[in-house]
Tab-separated table of N, CA and C in Angstrom:
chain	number	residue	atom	x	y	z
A	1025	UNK	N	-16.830	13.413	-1.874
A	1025	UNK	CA	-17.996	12.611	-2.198
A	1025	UNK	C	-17.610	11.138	-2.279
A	1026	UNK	N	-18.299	10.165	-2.021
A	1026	UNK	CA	-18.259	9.074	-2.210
A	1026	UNK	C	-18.424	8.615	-3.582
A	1027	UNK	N	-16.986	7.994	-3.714
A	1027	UNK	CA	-17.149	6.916	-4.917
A	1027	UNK	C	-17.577	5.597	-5.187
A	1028	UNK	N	-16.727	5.143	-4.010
A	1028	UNK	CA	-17.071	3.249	-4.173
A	1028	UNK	C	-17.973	3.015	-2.561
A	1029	UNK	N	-18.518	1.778	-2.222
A	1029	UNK	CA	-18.894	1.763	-1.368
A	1029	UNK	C	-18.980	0.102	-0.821
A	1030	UNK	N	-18.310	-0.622	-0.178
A	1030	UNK	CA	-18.417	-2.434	-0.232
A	1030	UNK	C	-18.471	-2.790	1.321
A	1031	UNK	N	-19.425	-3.739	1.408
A	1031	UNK	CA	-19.482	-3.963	2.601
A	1031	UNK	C	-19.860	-5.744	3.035
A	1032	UNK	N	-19.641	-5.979	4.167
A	1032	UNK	CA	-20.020	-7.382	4.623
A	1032	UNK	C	-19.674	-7.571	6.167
A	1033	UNK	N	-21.162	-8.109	6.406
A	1033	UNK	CA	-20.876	-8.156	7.914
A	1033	UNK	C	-21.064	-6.463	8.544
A	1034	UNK	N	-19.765	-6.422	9.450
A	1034	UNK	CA	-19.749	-5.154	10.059
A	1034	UNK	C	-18.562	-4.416	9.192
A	1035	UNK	N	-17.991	-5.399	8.833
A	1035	UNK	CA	-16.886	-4.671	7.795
A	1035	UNK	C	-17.486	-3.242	6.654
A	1036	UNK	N	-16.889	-2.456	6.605
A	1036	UNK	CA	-17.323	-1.404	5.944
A	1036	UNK	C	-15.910	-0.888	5.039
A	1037	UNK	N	-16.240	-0.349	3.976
A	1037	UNK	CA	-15.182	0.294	2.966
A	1037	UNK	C	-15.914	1.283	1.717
A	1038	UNK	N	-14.710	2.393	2.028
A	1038	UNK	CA	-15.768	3.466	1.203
A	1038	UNK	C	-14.143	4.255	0.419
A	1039	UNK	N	-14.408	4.308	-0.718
A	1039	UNK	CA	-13.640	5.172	-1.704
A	1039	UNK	C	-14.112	6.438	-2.019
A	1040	UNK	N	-13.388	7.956	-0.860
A	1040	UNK	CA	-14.298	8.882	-1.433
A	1040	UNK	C	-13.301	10.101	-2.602
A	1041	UNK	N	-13.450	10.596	-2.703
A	1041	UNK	CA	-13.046	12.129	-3.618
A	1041	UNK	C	-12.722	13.381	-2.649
A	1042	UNK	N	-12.468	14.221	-2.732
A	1042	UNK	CA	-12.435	15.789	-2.765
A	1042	UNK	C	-11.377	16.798	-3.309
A	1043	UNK	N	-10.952	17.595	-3.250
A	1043	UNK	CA	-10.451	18.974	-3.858
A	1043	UNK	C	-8.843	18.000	-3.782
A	1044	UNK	N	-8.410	17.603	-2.428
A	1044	UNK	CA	-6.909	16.717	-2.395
A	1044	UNK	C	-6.931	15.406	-2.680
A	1045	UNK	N	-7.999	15.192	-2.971
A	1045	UNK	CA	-7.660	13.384	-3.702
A	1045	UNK	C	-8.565	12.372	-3.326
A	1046	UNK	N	-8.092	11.385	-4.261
A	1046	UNK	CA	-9.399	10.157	-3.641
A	1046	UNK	C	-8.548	9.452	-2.243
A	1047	UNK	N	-9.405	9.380	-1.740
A	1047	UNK	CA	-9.230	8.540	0.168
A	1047	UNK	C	-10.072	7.476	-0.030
A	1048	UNK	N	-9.190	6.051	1.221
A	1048	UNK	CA	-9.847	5.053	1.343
A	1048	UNK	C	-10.418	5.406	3.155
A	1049	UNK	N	-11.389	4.673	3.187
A	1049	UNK	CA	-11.725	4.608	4.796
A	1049	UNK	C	-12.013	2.783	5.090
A	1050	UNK	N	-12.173	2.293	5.618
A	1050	UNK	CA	-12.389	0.985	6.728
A	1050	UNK	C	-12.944	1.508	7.671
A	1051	UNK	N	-13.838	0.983	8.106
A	1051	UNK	CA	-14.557	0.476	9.838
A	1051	UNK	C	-14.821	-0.884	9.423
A	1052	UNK	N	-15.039	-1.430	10.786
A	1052	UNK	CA	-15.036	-2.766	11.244
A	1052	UNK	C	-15.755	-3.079	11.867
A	1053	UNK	N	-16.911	-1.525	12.512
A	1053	UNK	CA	-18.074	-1.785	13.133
A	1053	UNK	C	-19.252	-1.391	12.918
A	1054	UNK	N	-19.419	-1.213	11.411
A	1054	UNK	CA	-20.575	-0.984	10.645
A	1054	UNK	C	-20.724	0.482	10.456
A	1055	UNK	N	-19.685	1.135	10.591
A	1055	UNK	CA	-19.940	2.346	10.304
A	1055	UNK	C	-20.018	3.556	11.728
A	1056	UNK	N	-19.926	3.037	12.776
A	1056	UNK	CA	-19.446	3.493	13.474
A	1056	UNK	C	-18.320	4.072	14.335
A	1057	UNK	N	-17.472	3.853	13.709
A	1057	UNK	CA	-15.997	4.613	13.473
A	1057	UNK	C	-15.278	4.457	11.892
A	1058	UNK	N	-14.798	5.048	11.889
A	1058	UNK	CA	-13.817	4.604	10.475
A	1058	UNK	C	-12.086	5.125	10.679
A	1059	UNK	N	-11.677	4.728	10.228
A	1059	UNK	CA	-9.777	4.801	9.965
A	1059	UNK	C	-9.976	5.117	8.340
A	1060	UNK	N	-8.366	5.957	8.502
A	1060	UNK	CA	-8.196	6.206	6.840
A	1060	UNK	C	-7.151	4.605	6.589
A	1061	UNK	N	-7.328	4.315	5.438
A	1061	UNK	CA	-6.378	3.290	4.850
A	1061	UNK	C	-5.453	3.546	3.552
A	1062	UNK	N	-4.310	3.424	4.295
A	1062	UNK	CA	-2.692	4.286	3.244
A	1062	UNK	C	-3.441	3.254	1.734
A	1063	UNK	N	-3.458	4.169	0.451
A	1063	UNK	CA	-3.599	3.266	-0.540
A	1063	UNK	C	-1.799	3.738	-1.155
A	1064	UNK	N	-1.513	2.562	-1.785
A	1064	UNK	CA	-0.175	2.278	-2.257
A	1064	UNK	C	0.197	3.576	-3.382
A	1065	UNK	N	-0.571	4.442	-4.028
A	1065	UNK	CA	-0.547	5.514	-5.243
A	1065	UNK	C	-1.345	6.109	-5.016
A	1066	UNK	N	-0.599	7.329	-5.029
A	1066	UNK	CA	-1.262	8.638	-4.995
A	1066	UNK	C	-2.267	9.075	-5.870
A	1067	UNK	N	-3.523	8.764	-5.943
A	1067	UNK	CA	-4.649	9.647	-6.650
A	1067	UNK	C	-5.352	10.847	-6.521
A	1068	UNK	N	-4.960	11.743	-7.529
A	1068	UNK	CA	-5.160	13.117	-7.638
A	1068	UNK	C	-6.699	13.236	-7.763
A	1069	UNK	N	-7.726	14.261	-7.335
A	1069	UNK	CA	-9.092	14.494	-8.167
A	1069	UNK	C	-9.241	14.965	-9.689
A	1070	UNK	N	-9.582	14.743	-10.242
A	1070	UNK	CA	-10.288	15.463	-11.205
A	1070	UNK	C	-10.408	14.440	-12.658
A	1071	UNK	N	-10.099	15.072	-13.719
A	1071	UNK	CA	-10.218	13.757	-14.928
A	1071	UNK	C	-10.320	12.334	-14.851
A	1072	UNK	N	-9.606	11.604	-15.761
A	1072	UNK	CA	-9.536	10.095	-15.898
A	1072	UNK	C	-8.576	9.593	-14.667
A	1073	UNK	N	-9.014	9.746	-13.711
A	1073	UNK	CA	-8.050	8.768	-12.332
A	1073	UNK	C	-9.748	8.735	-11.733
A	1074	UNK	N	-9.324	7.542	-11.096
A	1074	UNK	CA	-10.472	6.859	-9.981
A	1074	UNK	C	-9.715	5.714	-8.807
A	1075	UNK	N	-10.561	5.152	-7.980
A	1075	UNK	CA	-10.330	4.618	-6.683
A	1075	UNK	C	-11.500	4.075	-6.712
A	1076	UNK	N	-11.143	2.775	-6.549
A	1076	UNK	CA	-12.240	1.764	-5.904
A	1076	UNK	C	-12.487	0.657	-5.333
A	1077	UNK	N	-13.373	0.113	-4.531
A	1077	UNK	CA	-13.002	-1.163	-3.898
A	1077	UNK	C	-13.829	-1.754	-3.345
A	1078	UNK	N	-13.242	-2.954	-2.884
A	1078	UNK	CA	-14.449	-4.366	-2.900
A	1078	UNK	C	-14.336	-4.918	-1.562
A	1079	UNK	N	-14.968	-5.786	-0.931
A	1079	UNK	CA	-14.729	-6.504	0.156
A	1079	UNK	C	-15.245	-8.066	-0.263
A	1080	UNK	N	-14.286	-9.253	0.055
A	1080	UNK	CA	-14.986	-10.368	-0.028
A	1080	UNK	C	-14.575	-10.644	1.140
A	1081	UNK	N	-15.469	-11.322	2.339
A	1081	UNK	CA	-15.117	-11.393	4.136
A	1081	UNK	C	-13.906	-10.820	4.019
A	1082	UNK	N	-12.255	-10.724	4.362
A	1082	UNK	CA	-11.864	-10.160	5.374
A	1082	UNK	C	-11.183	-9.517	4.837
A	1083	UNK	N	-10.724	-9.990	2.592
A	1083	UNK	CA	-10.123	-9.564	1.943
A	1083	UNK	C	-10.860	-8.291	1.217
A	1084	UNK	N	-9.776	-7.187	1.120
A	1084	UNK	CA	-9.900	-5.855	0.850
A	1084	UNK	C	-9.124	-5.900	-0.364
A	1085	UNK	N	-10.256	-5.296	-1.799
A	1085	UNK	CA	-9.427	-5.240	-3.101
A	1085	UNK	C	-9.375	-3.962	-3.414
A	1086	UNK	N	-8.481	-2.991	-3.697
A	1086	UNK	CA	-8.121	-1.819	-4.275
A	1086	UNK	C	-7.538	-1.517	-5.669
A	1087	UNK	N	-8.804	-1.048	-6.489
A	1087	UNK	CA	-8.250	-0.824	-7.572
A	1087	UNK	C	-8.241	0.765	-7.796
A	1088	UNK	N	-6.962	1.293	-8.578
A	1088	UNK	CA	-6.682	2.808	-8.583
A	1088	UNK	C	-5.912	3.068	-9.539
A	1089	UNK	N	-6.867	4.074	-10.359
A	1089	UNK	CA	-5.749	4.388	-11.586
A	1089	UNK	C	-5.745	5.934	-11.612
A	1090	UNK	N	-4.576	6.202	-11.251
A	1090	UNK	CA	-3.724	7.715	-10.905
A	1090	UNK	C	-3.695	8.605	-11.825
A	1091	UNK	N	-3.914	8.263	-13.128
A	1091	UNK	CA	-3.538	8.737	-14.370
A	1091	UNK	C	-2.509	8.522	-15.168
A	1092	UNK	N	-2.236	7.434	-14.983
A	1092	UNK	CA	-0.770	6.455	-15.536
A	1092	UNK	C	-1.174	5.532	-16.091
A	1093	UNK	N	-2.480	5.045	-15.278
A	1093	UNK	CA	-2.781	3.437	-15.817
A	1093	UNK	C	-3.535	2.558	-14.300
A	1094	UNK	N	-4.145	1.389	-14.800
A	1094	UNK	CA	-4.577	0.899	-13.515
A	1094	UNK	C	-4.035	0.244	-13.156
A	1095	UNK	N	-3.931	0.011	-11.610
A	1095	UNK	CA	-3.719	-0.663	-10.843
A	1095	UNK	C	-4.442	-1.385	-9.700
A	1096	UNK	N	-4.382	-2.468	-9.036
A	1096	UNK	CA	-4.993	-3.456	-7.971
A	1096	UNK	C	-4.159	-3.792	-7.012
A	1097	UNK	N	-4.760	-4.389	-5.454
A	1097	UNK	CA	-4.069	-4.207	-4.719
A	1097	UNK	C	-5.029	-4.997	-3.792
A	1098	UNK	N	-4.685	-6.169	-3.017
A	1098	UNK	CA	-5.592	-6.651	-1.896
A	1098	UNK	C	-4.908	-7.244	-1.013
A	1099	UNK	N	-5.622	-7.367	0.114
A	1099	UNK	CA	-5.181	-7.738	1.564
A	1099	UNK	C	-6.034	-7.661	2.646
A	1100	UNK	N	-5.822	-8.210	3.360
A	1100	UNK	CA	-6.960	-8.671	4.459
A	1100	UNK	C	-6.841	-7.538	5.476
A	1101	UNK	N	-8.098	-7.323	5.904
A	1101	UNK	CA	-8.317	-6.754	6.764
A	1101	UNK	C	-8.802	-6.821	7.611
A	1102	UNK	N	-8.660	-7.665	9.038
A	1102	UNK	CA	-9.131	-8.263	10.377
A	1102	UNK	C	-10.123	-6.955	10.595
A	1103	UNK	N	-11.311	-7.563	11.735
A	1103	UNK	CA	-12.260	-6.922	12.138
A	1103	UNK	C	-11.220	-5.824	13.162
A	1104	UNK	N	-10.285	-6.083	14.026
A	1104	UNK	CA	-9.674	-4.770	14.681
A	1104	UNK	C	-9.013	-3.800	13.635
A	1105	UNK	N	-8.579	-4.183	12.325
A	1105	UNK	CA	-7.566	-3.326	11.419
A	1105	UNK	C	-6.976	-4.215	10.942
């Protein structure tokens, strides 16, 4: 299921859930393809851990707390990747 959801332009970013963990995705063309995007810590499903994230134009912010504690994480992400 979808957690987070940020977008601008054609840029797209979605934080989702399931049974193996929270996943990031990117597209760059509005949602018409997407790539997975490696997040830096492993987040498990279930209790107090979450994944989420932002877009301001090209910069991509990742925040994720595993069950340790939170963490953040950003970097740009050109319209090809």
């Amino acid at each position: 299921s979808v957690r987070s959801v940020a977008g601008g332009g054609d840029r797209v970013a979605v934080a989702t859930v399931d049974g193996d963990g929270h996943r990031l995705w990117f597209s760059a063309d509005a949602g018409d393809s997407w790539r997975a995007v490696s997040v830096p810590v492993a987040v498990p499903s279930g209790g107090d851990v979450g994944l989420a994230v932002t877009l301001h134009g090209d910069q991509l912010v990742v925040l994720a707390d595993p069950g340790t504690g939170a963490r953040a994480w950003w970097g740009s992400m050109s319209a090809g990747g």
